[in-house]
Structures are given as C-alpha cells and as structure tokens.
PDB file of C-alpha atoms in Angstrom:
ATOM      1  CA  UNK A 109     -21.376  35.520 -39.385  1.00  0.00           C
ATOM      2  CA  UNK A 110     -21.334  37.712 -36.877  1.00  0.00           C
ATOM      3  CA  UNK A 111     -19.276  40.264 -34.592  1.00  0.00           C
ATOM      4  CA  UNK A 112     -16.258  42.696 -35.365  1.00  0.00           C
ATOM      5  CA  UNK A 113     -15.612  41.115 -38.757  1.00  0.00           C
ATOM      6  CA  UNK A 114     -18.523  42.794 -40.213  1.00  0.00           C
ATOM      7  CA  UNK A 115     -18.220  46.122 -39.334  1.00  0.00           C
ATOM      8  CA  UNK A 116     -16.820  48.743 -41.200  1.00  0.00           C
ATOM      9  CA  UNK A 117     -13.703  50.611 -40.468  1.00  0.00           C
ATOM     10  CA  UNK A 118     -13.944  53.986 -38.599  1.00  0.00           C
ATOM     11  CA  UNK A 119     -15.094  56.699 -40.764  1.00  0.00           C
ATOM     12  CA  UNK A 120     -12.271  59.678 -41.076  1.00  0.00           C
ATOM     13  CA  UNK A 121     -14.576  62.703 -41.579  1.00  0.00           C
ATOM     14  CA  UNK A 122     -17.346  63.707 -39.064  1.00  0.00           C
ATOM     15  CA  UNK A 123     -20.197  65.170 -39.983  1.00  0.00           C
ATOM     16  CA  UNK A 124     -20.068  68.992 -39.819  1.00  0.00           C
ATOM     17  CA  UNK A 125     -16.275  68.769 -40.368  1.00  0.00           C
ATOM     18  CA  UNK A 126     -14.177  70.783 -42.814  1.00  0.00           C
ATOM     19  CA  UNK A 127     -12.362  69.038 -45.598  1.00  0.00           C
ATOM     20  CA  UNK A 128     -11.136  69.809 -48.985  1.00  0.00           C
ATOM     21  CA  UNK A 129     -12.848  67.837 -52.059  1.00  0.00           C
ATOM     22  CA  UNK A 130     -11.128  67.102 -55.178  1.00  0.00           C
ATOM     23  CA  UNK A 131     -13.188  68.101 -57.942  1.00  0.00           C
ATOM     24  CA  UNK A 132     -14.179  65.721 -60.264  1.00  0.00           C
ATOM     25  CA  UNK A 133     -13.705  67.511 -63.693  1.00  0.00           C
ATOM     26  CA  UNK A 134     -10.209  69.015 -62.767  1.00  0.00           C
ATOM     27  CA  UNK A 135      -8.608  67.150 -59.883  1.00  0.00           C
ATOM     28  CA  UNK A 136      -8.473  70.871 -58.121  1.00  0.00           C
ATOM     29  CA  UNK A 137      -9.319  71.203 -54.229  1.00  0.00           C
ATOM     30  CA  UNK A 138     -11.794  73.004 -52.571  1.00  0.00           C
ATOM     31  CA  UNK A 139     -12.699  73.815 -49.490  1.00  0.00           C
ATOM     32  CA  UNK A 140     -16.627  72.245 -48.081  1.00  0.00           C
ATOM     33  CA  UNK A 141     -17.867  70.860 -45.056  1.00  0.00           C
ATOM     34  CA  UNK A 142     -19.638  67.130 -44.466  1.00  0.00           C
ATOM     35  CA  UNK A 143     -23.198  67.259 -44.574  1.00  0.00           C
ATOM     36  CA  UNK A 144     -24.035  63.763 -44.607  1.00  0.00           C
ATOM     37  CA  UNK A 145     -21.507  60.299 -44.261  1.00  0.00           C
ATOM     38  CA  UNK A 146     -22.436  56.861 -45.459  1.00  0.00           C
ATOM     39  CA  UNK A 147     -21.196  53.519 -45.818  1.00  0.00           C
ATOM     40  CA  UNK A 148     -21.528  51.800 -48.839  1.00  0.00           C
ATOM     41  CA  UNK A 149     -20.459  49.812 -52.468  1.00  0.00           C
ATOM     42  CA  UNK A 150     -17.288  51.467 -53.778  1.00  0.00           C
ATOM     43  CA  UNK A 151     -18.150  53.188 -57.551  1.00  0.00           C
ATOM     44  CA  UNK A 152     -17.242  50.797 -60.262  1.00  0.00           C
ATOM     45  CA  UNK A 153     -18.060  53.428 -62.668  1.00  0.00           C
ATOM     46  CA  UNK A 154     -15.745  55.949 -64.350  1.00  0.00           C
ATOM     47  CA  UNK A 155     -17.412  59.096 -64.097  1.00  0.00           C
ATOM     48  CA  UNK A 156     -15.098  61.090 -63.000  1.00  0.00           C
ATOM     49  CA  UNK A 157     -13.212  62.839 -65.641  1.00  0.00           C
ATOM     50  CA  UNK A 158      -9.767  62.397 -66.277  1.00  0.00           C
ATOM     51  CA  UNK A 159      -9.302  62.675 -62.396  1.00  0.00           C
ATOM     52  CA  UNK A 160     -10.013  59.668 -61.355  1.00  0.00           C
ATOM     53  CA  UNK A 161      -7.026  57.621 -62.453  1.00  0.00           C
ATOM     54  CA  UNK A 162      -5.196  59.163 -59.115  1.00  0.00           C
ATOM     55  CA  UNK A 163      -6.725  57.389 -55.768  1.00  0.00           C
ATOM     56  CA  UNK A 164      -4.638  59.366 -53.095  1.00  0.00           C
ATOM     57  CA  UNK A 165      -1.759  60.092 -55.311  1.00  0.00           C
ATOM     58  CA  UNK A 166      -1.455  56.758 -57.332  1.00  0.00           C
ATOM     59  CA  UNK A 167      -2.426  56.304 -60.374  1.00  0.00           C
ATOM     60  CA  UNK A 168      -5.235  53.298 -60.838  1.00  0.00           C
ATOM     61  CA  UNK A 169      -6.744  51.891 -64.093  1.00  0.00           C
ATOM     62  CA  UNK A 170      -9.601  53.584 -65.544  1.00  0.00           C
ATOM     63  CA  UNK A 171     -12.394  51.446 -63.547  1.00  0.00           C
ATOM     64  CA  UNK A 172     -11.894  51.012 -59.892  1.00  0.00           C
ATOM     65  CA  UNK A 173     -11.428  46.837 -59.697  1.00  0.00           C
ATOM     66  CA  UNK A 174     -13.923  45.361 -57.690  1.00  0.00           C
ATOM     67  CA  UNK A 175     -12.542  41.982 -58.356  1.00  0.00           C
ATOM     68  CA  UNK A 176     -15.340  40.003 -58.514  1.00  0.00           C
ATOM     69  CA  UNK A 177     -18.959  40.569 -60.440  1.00  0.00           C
ATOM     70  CA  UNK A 178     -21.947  38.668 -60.921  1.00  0.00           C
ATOM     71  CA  UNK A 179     -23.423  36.080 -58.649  1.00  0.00           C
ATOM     72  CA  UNK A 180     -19.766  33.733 -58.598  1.00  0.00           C
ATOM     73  CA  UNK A 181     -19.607  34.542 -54.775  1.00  0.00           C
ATOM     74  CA  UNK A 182     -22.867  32.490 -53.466  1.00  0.00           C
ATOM     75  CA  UNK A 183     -20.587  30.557 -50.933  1.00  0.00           C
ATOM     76  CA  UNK A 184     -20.148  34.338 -49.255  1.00  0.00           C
ATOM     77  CA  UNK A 185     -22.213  35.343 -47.256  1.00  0.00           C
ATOM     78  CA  UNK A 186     -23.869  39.101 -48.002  1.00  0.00           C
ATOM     79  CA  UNK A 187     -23.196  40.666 -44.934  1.00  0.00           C
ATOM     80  CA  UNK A 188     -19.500  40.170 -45.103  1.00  0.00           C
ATOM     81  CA  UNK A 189     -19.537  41.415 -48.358  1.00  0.00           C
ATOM     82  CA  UNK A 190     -21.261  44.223 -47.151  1.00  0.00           C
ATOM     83  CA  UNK A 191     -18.609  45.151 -44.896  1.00  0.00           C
ATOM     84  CA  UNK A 192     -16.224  44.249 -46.824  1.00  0.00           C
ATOM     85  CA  UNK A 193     -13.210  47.958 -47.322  1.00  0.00           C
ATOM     86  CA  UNK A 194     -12.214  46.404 -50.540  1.00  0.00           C
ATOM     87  CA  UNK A 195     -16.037  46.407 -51.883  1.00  0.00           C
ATOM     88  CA  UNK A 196     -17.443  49.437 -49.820  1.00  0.00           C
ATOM     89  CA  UNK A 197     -15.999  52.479 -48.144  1.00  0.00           C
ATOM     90  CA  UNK A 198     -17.408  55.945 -47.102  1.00  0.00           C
ATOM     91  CA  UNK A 199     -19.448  58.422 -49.345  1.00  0.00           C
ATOM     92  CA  UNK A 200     -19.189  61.642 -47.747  1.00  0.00           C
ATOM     93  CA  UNK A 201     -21.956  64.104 -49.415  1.00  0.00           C
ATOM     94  CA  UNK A 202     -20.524  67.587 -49.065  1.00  0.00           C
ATOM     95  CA  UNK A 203     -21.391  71.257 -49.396  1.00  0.00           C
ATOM     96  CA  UNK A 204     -18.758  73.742 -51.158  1.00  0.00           C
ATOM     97  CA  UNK A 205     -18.145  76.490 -48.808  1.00  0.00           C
ATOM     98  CA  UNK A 206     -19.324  79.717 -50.671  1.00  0.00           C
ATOM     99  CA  UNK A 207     -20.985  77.431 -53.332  1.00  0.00           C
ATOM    100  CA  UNK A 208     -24.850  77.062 -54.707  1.00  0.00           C
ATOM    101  CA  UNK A 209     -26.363  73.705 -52.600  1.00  0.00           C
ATOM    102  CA  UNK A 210     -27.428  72.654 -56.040  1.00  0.00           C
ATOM    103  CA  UNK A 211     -23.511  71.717 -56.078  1.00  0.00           C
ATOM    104  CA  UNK A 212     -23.729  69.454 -52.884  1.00  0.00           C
ATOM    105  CA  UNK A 213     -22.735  65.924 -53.850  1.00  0.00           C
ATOM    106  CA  UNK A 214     -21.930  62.713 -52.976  1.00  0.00           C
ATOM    107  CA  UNK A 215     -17.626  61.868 -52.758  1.00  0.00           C
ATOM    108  CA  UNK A 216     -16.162  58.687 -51.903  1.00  0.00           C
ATOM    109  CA  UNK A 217     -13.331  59.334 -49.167  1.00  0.00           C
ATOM    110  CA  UNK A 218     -10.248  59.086 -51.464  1.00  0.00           C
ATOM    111  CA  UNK A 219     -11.447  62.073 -52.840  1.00  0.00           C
ATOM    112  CA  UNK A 220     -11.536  64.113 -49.590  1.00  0.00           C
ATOM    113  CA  UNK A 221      -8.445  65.391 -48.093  1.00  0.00           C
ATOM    114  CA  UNK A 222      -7.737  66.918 -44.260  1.00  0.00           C
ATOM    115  CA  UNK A 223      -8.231  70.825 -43.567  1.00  0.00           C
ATOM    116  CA  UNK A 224      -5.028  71.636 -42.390  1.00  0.00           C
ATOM    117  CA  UNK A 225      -2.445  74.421 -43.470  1.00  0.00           C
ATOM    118  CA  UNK A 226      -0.663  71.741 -45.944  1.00  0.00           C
ATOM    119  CA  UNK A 227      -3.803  71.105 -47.909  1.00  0.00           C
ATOM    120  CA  UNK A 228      -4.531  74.611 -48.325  1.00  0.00           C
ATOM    121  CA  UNK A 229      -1.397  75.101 -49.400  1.00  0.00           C
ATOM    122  CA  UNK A 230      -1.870  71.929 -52.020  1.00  0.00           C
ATOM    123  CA  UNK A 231      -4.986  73.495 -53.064  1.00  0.00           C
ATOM    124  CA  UNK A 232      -3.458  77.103 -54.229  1.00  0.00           C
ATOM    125  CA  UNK A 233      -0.160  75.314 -56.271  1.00  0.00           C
ATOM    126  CA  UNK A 234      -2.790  73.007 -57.738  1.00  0.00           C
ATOM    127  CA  UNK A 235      -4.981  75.940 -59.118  1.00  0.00           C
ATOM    128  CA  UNK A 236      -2.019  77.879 -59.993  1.00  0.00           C
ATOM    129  CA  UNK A 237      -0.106  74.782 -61.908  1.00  0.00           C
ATOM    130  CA  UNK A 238      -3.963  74.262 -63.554  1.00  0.00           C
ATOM    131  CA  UNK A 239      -4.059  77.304 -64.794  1.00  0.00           C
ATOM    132  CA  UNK A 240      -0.570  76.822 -66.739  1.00  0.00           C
ATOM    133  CA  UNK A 241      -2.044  74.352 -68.393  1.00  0.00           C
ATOM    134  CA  UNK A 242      -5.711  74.728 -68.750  1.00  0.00           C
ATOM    135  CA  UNK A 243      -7.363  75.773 -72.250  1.00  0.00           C
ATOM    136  CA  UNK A 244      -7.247  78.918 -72.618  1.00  0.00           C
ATOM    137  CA  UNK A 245     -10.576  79.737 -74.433  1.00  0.00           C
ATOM    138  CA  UNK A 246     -13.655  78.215 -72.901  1.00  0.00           C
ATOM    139  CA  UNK A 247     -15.202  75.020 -74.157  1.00  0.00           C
ATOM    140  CA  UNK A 248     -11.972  74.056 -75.266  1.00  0.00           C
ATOM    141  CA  UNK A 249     -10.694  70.757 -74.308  1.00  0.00           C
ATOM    142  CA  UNK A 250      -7.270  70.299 -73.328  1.00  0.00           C
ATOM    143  CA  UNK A 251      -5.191  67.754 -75.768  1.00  0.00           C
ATOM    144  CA  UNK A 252      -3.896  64.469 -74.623  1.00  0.00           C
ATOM    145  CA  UNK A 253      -0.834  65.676 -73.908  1.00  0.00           C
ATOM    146  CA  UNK A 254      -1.778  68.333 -71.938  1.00  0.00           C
ATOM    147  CA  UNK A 255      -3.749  65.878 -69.697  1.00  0.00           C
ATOM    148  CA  UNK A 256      -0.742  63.747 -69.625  1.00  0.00           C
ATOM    149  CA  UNK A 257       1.152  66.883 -68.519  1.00  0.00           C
ATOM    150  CA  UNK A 258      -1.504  67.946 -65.885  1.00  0.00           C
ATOM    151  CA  UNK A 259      -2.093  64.592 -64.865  1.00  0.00           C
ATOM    152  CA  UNK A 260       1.676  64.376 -63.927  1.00  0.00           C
ATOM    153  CA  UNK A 261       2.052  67.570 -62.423  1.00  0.00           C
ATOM    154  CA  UNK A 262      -0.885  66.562 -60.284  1.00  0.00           C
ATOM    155  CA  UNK A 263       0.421  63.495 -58.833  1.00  0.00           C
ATOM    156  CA  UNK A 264       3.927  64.856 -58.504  1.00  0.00           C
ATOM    157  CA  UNK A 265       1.950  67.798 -55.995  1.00  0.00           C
ATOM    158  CA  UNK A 266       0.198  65.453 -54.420  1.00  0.00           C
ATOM    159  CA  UNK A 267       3.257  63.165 -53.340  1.00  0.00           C
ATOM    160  CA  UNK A 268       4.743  66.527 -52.036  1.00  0.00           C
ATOM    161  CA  UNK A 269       1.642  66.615 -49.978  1.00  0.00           C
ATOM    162  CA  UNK A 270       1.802  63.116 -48.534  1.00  0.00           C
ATOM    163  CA  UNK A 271       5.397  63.472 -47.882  1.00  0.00           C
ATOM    164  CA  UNK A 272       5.017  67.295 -45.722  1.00  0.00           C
ATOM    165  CA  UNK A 273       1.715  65.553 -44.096  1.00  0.00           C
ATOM    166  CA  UNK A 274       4.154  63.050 -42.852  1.00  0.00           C
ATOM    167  CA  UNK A 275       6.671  65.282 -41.761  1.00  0.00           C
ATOM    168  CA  UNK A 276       4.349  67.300 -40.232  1.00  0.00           C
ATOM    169  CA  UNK A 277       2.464  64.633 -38.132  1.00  0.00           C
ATOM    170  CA  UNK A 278       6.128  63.101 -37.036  1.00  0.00           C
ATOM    171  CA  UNK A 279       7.118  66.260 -35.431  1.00  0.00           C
ATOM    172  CA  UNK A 280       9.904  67.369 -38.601  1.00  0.00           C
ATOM    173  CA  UNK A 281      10.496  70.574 -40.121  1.00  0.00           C
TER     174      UNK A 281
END
C-alpha cells in the first residue's frame, strides 16, 4: 500500500542534538551528540551486556521479540513491514563528548535519553551507585548477585527519572 501507513514515526533526536547514551557494558549515561539518525530493523541480537534487559526502565527478556521470523509473513507486504515501530525504530550513531571517534557508534533510541538537568542528574547517582557495586580490581567480573543488585538499583533510578521527567514536564515541583 501506500500513504501515511507506511511511514515511520517522527524521530525524537535531531541530528547535531545533545543526548545522553546508555552504555552498553554498564547501563551508565553519558553525555554525546547525534551524528547521524536512521530508520531501520530493531536488533534481535543480545549484544549488549547485561544492560539490555531494561528498555526505558522495564525489564524485557534477553532477546528483543520480533514476533515473527522467517518467510511466514508472504501475505504482508514488505513495505509495511518496513515501516512497521514494532519491527524497526531509530538508530541514532553518536559521538561521546570528550571521547576518541573510534568510540562513535550506532544506538537504537531506547538507549538514548533527553539532555536536560534530570538526566544529568540520573547520570551522576548512576555512576556513583555503580561504583558501590562494581569489581573492585580490574578484569574482575561482578557475580550474579551483584548484577542482580545493580540491575535493580538501576531500574529503581531510572523509574525515579521517569517519574521527576513527568513532574517536571506537567509543571510540579
């Protein structure tokens, strides 16, 4: 088909914008900037470290479900699953303020949060709470539990978040 059906949502980040990226390996924030912003197939992969079982603050199974595989969908037609935000969404490929380029990389927009005074704010008790909990000697890995602990911590911080972005967009203090 054709028309608004198969286009893709609005992208949130602009190119040249400042954001703060959740890192991969230890679900902390940083501060970067969008260098480049593409639409395309959501990752099916786990790659992501322990990190990736929180998608904006909820916890999701180990591989992000894109429902169907294989060629079972030949009565839909390609461009609708194309467009399809269940199946694709934004890759945002961003550049660590302060960082080496050779760290540039591609992030899908869960993984991206708003520059505002709230994130920043995130970002610090993150690192600080990481650092409770964090192996102290280096090329240790931390236990189960300890990721279990972190992992908690992390999602309890980032419902805090979600709740004072709220609050904060609605006008209360």
């Amino acid at each position: 088909g054709g028309g608004a059906e198969d286009q893709q949502p609005p992208s949130l980040y602009k190119v040249f914008q400042r954001v703060y990226a959740k890192d991969d390996a230890t679900g902390l924030l940083y501060p970067a900037f969008i260098r480049k912003v593409i639409w395309g197939p959501k990752s099916n992969q786990v790659n992501l470290g322990f990190c990736l079982s929180l998608v904006n603050g909820k916890p999701v199974g180990g591989i992000v479900d894109n429902e169907k595989k294989g060629d079972d969908d030949d009565d839909e037609d390609e461009d609708a699953r194309r467009w399809d935000p269940k199946r694709n969404c934004y890759h945002y490929y961003v550049h660590y303020m302060g960082w080496n380029v050779k760290w540039d990389r591609w992030v899908e927009g869960a993984f991206l949060y708003e520059d505002s005074t709230s994130t920043d704010a995130l970002a610090k008790m993150l690192t600080k709470e990481y650092n409770k909990v964090k192996p102290k000697r280096r090329g240790q890995k931390m236990s189960a539990a300890q990721v279990g602990k972190w992992m908690n911590r992390m999602m309890e911080l980032e419902a805090e978040h979600g709740r004072l972005g709220k609050e904060e967009k609605l006008g209360v203090q």
